[in-house]
Amino acid sequence: MATFKTQVVSEAEKGAVTAAVSCLSKGQLVAIPTETVYGLAADATEHSAVQQIFEVKGRPSFNPLICHVAGPEMAKKFVEVDPISTSLMEKFWPGPLTLVLPAKKDSRIADPVSAGLNTLAVRCPDKEITRTIIDELGHPIAAPSANPSGKLSPTSADDVLAGLAGKIPLVIDAGPSREGIESTIVGIKDEKLYLLRPGTITAEDISEKTSLPVFDRDDNEITAPGQLLSHYAPNAPVRLNATEKQAGEVLIGFGDIEGDMTLSASGNLSEAAHNLFKTIRFADKSGLTIAVAPIPNTGVGIAINDRLHRAAAPRENP
Ligand code: AMP
Ligand code: MG
């Protein structure tokens, strides 16, 4: 694997977009900010560039990538849309909603992006510099989270460097990620919507804006491969639903449970999502077991609990 002296360029710097586009068009990887978490981007139409994402992250090849587009027009070049997906794009893009749709047959997207499936996951990020980079590159970018596979997702340029320094040429730094957890993923089959991964856009938000029910992914045939049980894993073990600290633990609080640090003292679930990975990373530095206060399993809490359960799951590669 090639080694690099990783450069960090602030999004405010004049040459930031040019630097990113120049790397991407040479087939190199760039860590880019999005409103969810930082992504590890490659030109989605360049097979060898996409292949490098899997190598650099140590990501299993069966785990498909999300294609980030500048807007619905670009998406429609690569996926088949219907009235439901068109309406979701209108209502939620740019924003943290990924749609898994049938891939167009003659699409130029490199095969490893969809890991052999006949569908493609597309999203338009709500981060202006990222859309500008995609626009100027003229192609979608494939971008999973910019961290070694199975580890905590990065919500700052420093988090990216902690996992990938020396392995990529460039990080675009735009400060802390606004949402703090990965996008909501929905699939559409036989005109029905299925939630494949919860995120900060909730099933209720989608139902409210579309007047359609959102079914659980367990109820249907669409799979979201790569959603392994152990994921987002810190180094330390994690204990969930902790109402108090035990010996050898650091406690992450929420609401009334104060803890050594908190996801949200006021019990605000969006704030807790924003703080989630940052707080677990910080707690992990203590070397102690990480205990986490109960998080209500409603609204954005469903996405937070999804990440916490994976963080606490038995590790596949201990
Ligand atoms: P990440 O890039 O780590 O946020 O992960 C992206 C996730 O999107 C994958 O782990 C899959 O679960 C899901 N995904 C991407 N493409 C597809 C697809 N074509 N069909 C179903 N799920 C997908
Ligand atoms: Mg990831």
Coordinates of C-alpha atoms and ligand atoms in Angstrom, one line a residue:
M1 CA 0.0 0.0 0.0
A2 CA 1.3 3.5 -0.9
T3 CA 2.3 5.8 1.9
F4 CA 1.8 9.5 2.1
K5 CA 2.6 12.5 4.2
T6 CA -1.1 13.3 4.9
Q7 CA -1.9 16.9 4.3
V8 CA -4.8 18.6 6.2
V9 CA -6.4 21.5 4.4
S10 CA -9.2 23.6 5.9
E11 CA -12.3 24.0 3.9
A12 CA -11.9 27.8 4.3
E13 CA -8.6 27.7 2.4
K14 CA -8.8 28.9 -1.2
G15 CA -7.3 25.9 -2.8
A16 CA -9.2 23.3 -0.8
V17 CA -11.6 22.3 -3.6
T18 CA -8.9 22.2 -6.3
A19 CA -6.6 20.1 -4.0
A20 CA -9.4 17.6 -3.4
V21 CA -10.5 17.4 -7.1
S22 CA -6.9 17.1 -8.2
C23 CA -6.2 14.0 -5.9
L24 CA -9.6 12.4 -6.8
S25 CA -9.0 12.8 -10.6
K26 CA -5.6 11.2 -10.2
G27 CA -7.3 8.1 -8.7
Q28 CA -6.3 9.0 -5.1
L29 CA -8.4 9.0 -2.0
V30 CA -9.4 12.1 0.0
A31 CA -11.1 12.3 3.4
I32 CA -14.0 14.7 3.0
P33 CA -16.3 16.3 5.5
T34 CA -20.1 15.6 5.3
E35 CA -22.9 16.5 7.7
T36 CA -23.0 12.9 9.0
V37 CA -19.4 11.8 9.6
Y38 CA -16.1 12.2 7.6
G39 CA -16.0 10.1 4.4
L40 CA -13.1 8.4 2.6
A41 CA -13.8 9.4 -1.0
A42 CA -12.8 8.0 -4.4
D43 CA -14.0 8.7 -7.9
A44 CA -16.8 6.2 -8.1
T45 CA -16.2 5.5 -11.8
E46 CA -12.5 4.6 -11.2
H47 CA -12.2 0.9 -10.4
S48 CA -8.7 1.1 -8.9
A49 CA -9.5 4.1 -6.8
V50 CA -12.6 2.4 -5.3
Q51 CA -10.5 -0.7 -4.7
Q52 CA -8.1 1.4 -2.6
I53 CA -10.9 2.3 -0.3
F54 CA -11.4 -1.3 0.6
E55 CA -7.6 -1.8 1.1
V56 CA -7.0 1.4 3.1
K57 CA -10.0 0.6 5.4
G58 CA -9.5 -3.1 5.6
R59 CA -13.2 -3.3 4.5
P60 CA -14.6 -6.7 3.5
S61 CA -15.4 -6.7 -0.3
F62 CA -19.0 -7.7 0.4
N63 CA -19.8 -4.4 2.1
P64 CA -21.1 -2.0 -0.6
L65 CA -20.3 1.8 -0.6
I66 CA -22.6 4.8 -0.8
C67 CA -22.3 6.9 -3.9
H68 CA -22.4 10.6 -3.1
V69 CA -23.9 12.8 -5.8
A70 CA -24.2 16.6 -6.4
G71 CA -28.0 16.3 -6.7
P72 CA -31.0 14.3 -8.1
E73 CA -29.9 14.9 -11.7
M74 CA -26.6 13.2 -11.2
A75 CA -28.2 10.4 -9.3
K76 CA -30.7 9.7 -12.1
K77 CA -27.8 9.0 -14.5
F78 CA -26.9 5.9 -12.3
V79 CA -30.1 4.6 -10.7
E80 CA -33.7 4.0 -11.8
V81 CA -36.1 6.3 -10.0
D82 CA -39.8 6.0 -9.4
P83 CA -42.3 8.5 -7.9
I84 CA -41.4 7.5 -4.4
S85 CA -37.6 7.9 -4.7
T86 CA -38.1 11.1 -6.7
S87 CA -40.2 12.5 -3.9
L88 CA -37.7 11.4 -1.2
M89 CA -34.9 13.2 -3.1
E90 CA -37.0 16.3 -3.3
K91 CA -38.0 16.3 0.3
F92 CA -34.8 15.2 2.0
W93 CA -31.9 16.1 -0.3
P94 CA -29.4 17.5 0.3
G95 CA -29.3 15.7 3.6
P96 CA -28.5 12.5 5.6
L97 CA -30.9 10.1 3.7
T98 CA -29.4 7.3 1.5
L99 CA -31.6 5.6 -1.0
V100 CA -30.9 2.0 -2.2
L101 CA -32.3 1.9 -5.8
P102 CA -32.0 -0.4 -8.9
A103 CA -28.6 0.4 -10.6
K104 CA -28.8 1.4 -14.3
K105 CA -27.4 -1.4 -16.4
D106 CA -25.1 0.8 -18.5
S107 CA -23.9 2.8 -15.5
R108 CA -20.2 3.7 -15.3
I109 CA -20.0 3.1 -11.6
A110 CA -17.1 0.7 -10.7
D111 CA -18.3 -2.8 -9.8
P112 CA -16.9 -2.9 -6.2
V113 CA -19.0 0.1 -5.2
S114 CA -22.2 -2.1 -5.1
A115 CA -20.3 -5.3 -4.1
G116 CA -22.0 -7.3 -6.8
L117 CA -25.5 -6.2 -6.1
N118 CA -27.8 -4.9 -8.8
T119 CA -28.7 -1.9 -6.6
L120 CA -26.8 1.2 -5.8
A121 CA -27.0 3.4 -2.7
V122 CA -27.1 7.1 -3.5
R123 CA -27.0 10.2 -1.3
C124 CA -26.6 13.9 -1.8
P125 CA -24.7 15.4 1.2
D126 CA -25.7 18.6 2.9
K127 CA -22.2 20.0 3.0
E128 CA -21.6 22.6 0.3
I129 CA -17.9 22.0 -0.2
T130 CA -18.5 18.3 -0.7
R131 CA -21.2 19.0 -3.4
T132 CA -18.8 21.4 -5.0
I133 CA -16.0 18.8 -5.1
I134 CA -18.4 16.3 -6.7
D135 CA -19.6 18.9 -9.2
E136 CA -16.1 19.9 -10.2
L137 CA -14.9 16.3 -10.4
G138 CA -18.0 15.6 -12.6
H139 CA -18.5 12.1 -11.2
P140 CA -20.1 10.7 -8.0
I141 CA -17.8 9.9 -5.2
A142 CA -17.9 6.6 -3.4
A143 CA -17.4 7.3 0.3
P144 CA -17.7 5.1 3.4
S145 CA -16.7 6.5 6.8
A146 CA -13.0 7.5 6.9
N147 CA -11.9 5.0 9.6
P148 CA -10.4 1.5 9.7
S149 CA -13.2 -1.0 9.1
G150 CA -15.2 -1.9 12.3
K151 CA -13.9 1.0 14.3
L152 CA -15.5 4.2 15.5
S153 CA -16.6 6.6 12.7
P154 CA -14.7 9.9 12.6
T155 CA -16.4 13.2 13.3
S156 CA -13.4 15.5 13.0
A157 CA -10.2 15.7 10.9
D158 CA -8.2 14.6 14.0
D159 CA -10.3 11.5 14.2
V160 CA -9.5 10.7 10.5
L161 CA -5.8 11.2 11.2
A162 CA -5.9 8.9 14.2
G163 CA -6.9 6.0 11.9
L164 CA -5.6 6.9 8.4
A165 CA -2.6 9.2 8.7
G166 CA 0.1 8.2 6.2
K167 CA -2.4 6.1 4.2
I168 CA -4.1 8.9 2.3
P169 CA -2.7 12.1 0.7
L170 CA -5.4 14.6 1.9
V171 CA -8.0 15.5 4.5
I172 CA -10.4 18.4 4.0
D173 CA -11.0 19.8 7.5
A174 CA -14.5 21.4 8.1
G175 CA -14.6 21.1 11.9
P176 CA -16.9 18.8 13.8
S177 CA -19.6 16.9 11.8
R178 CA -23.1 18.3 12.4
E179 CA -25.1 15.2 12.7
G180 CA -22.4 12.9 14.2
I181 CA -23.7 9.5 13.0
E182 CA -24.1 7.9 9.6
S183 CA -27.0 8.5 7.2
T184 CA -30.4 6.9 7.4
I185 CA -30.6 4.2 4.7
V186 CA -33.9 3.2 3.0
G187 CA -34.6 0.7 0.4
I188 CA -37.7 0.6 -1.9
K189 CA -39.3 -2.7 -3.1
D190 CA -42.6 -3.1 -4.8
E191 CA -43.5 0.5 -3.9
K192 CA -42.8 -0.1 -0.2
L193 CA -40.2 1.7 1.9
Y194 CA -37.9 -0.3 4.2
L195 CA -35.5 1.1 6.8
L196 CA -32.1 -0.5 6.3
R197 CA -30.2 1.6 8.8
P198 CA -31.6 4.1 11.2
G199 CA -30.1 7.6 11.3
T200 CA -31.0 11.2 12.3
I201 CA -33.8 11.3 9.7
T202 CA -36.2 9.0 11.5
A203 CA -38.8 6.6 10.1
E204 CA -41.5 9.0 11.4
D205 CA -39.9 11.9 9.6
I206 CA -40.1 9.9 6.4
S207 CA -43.7 8.8 6.9
E208 CA -44.7 12.3 7.8
K209 CA -43.3 13.8 4.6
T210 CA -44.4 11.0 2.2
S211 CA -47.6 9.7 3.9
L212 CA -46.2 6.2 3.5
P213 CA -45.4 3.6 6.1
V214 CA -41.8 2.7 6.6
F215 CA -41.3 -1.0 7.2
D216 CA -38.6 -2.6 9.3
R217 CA -35.7 -4.2 7.3
D218 CA -36.4 -7.6 9.0
D219 CA -39.8 -7.8 7.3
N220 CA -38.4 -8.0 3.8
E221 CA -36.0 -9.4 1.3
I222 CA -33.7 -6.3 0.9
T223 CA -30.6 -6.9 2.9
A224 CA -28.1 -4.2 3.9
P225 CA -24.9 -6.3 3.6
G226 CA -22.0 -5.3 5.7
Q227 CA -24.1 -4.2 8.7
L228 CA -22.0 -6.5 10.9
L229 CA -23.0 -6.9 14.5
S230 CA -19.7 -5.8 15.8
H231 CA -19.0 -2.3 14.4
Y232 CA -18.1 1.1 15.8
A233 CA -15.9 -0.7 18.3
P234 CA -13.7 1.2 20.7
N235 CA -10.7 -0.6 22.2
A236 CA -12.4 -1.0 25.6
P237 CA -15.4 -3.2 26.3
V238 CA -18.8 -1.4 26.4
R239 CA -21.6 -1.9 28.9
L240 CA -25.0 -0.5 28.0
N241 CA -28.0 0.7 30.1
A242 CA -25.8 1.6 33.0
T243 CA -27.5 3.6 35.7
E244 CA -24.3 3.8 37.8
K245 CA -20.6 3.3 37.5
Q246 CA -19.0 0.1 38.6
A247 CA -15.4 -0.4 39.6
G248 CA -13.1 -0.1 36.6
E249 CA -15.6 1.8 34.5
V250 CA -15.9 5.3 33.0
L251 CA -19.6 6.3 32.7
I252 CA -21.1 8.2 29.8
G253 CA -24.2 9.9 31.0
F254 CA -27.4 11.1 29.4
G255 CA -30.2 13.3 30.8
D256 CA -30.5 12.8 34.6
I257 CA -27.6 10.3 34.7
E258 CA -24.6 12.6 35.0
G259 CA -21.7 10.3 34.3
D260 CA -18.0 11.3 34.0
M261 CA -19.1 13.0 30.7
T262 CA -22.4 13.2 29.0
L263 CA -24.0 12.7 25.6
S264 CA -26.6 15.4 26.5
A265 CA -27.2 16.8 30.0
S266 CA -30.6 18.0 28.9
G267 CA -31.6 14.6 27.4
N268 CA -31.6 16.0 23.8
L269 CA -31.3 13.0 21.4
S270 CA -30.0 15.1 18.4
E271 CA -27.3 16.5 20.7
A272 CA -26.5 13.0 21.9
A273 CA -26.1 11.7 18.3
H274 CA -23.8 14.7 17.5
N275 CA -21.6 13.8 20.6
L276 CA -21.8 10.0 20.3
F277 CA -18.6 9.0 18.6
K278 CA -16.6 11.9 20.0
T279 CA -17.6 11.0 23.5
I280 CA -16.9 7.2 23.1
R281 CA -13.4 8.1 21.6
F282 CA -12.7 10.3 24.6
A283 CA -13.9 7.7 27.1
D284 CA -11.8 5.0 25.3
K285 CA -8.6 7.0 26.2
S286 CA -9.2 6.1 29.9
G287 CA -8.5 2.5 29.2
L288 CA -11.5 1.6 31.4
T289 CA -14.6 -0.3 30.5
I290 CA -17.1 2.2 28.9
A291 CA -20.5 2.2 30.6
V292 CA -23.3 4.1 28.9
A293 CA -26.5 5.4 30.4
P294 CA -29.8 4.2 28.9
I295 CA -30.9 6.1 25.8
P296 CA -34.7 6.2 25.1
N297 CA -35.4 4.0 22.0
T298 CA -37.6 6.6 20.3
G299 CA -36.9 9.1 17.4
V300 CA -33.1 9.6 16.9
G301 CA -32.6 7.4 20.0
I302 CA -33.2 4.3 17.7
A303 CA -30.2 5.2 15.6
I304 CA -28.0 5.9 18.7
N305 CA -29.0 2.6 20.2
D306 CA -28.2 0.8 16.9
R307 CA -24.7 2.2 17.1
L308 CA -24.3 1.5 20.8
H309 CA -25.4 -2.2 20.4
R310 CA -22.8 -2.7 17.7
A311 CA -20.2 -1.0 19.8
A312 CA -21.0 -3.4 22.7
A313 CA -21.3 -6.5 20.5
P314 CA -18.7 -9.3 20.9
R315 CA -15.8 -8.4 18.6
E316 CA -15.4 -10.5 15.4
N317 CA -11.6 -9.9 15.5
P318 CA -10.8 -9.5 19.1
Ligands
AMP1 P1 -20.9 3.0 5.3 O1 -20.3 3.4 4.0 O2 -19.9 2.4 6.2 O3 -21.8 4.0 5.9 O4 -21.8 1.8 4.9 C1 -22.7 1.8 3.9 C2 -23.8 0.8 4.1 O5 -24.8 1.1 3.1 C3 -23.3 -0.6 3.8 O6 -22.8 -1.2 5.0 C4 -24.6 -1.3 3.4 O7 -25.3 -1.8 4.5 C5 -25.4 -0.1 2.8 N1 -25.5 -0.2 1.4 C6 -24.7 0.3 0.5 N2 -25.1 0.0 -0.8 C7 -26.1 -0.9 -0.6 C8 -26.9 -1.6 -1.5 N3 -26.7 -1.5 -2.9 N4 -27.9 -2.4 -1.0 C9 -28.1 -2.4 0.3 N5 -27.4 -1.8 1.2 C10 -26.4 -1.0 0.8
MG2 MG -18.5 3.0 8.4

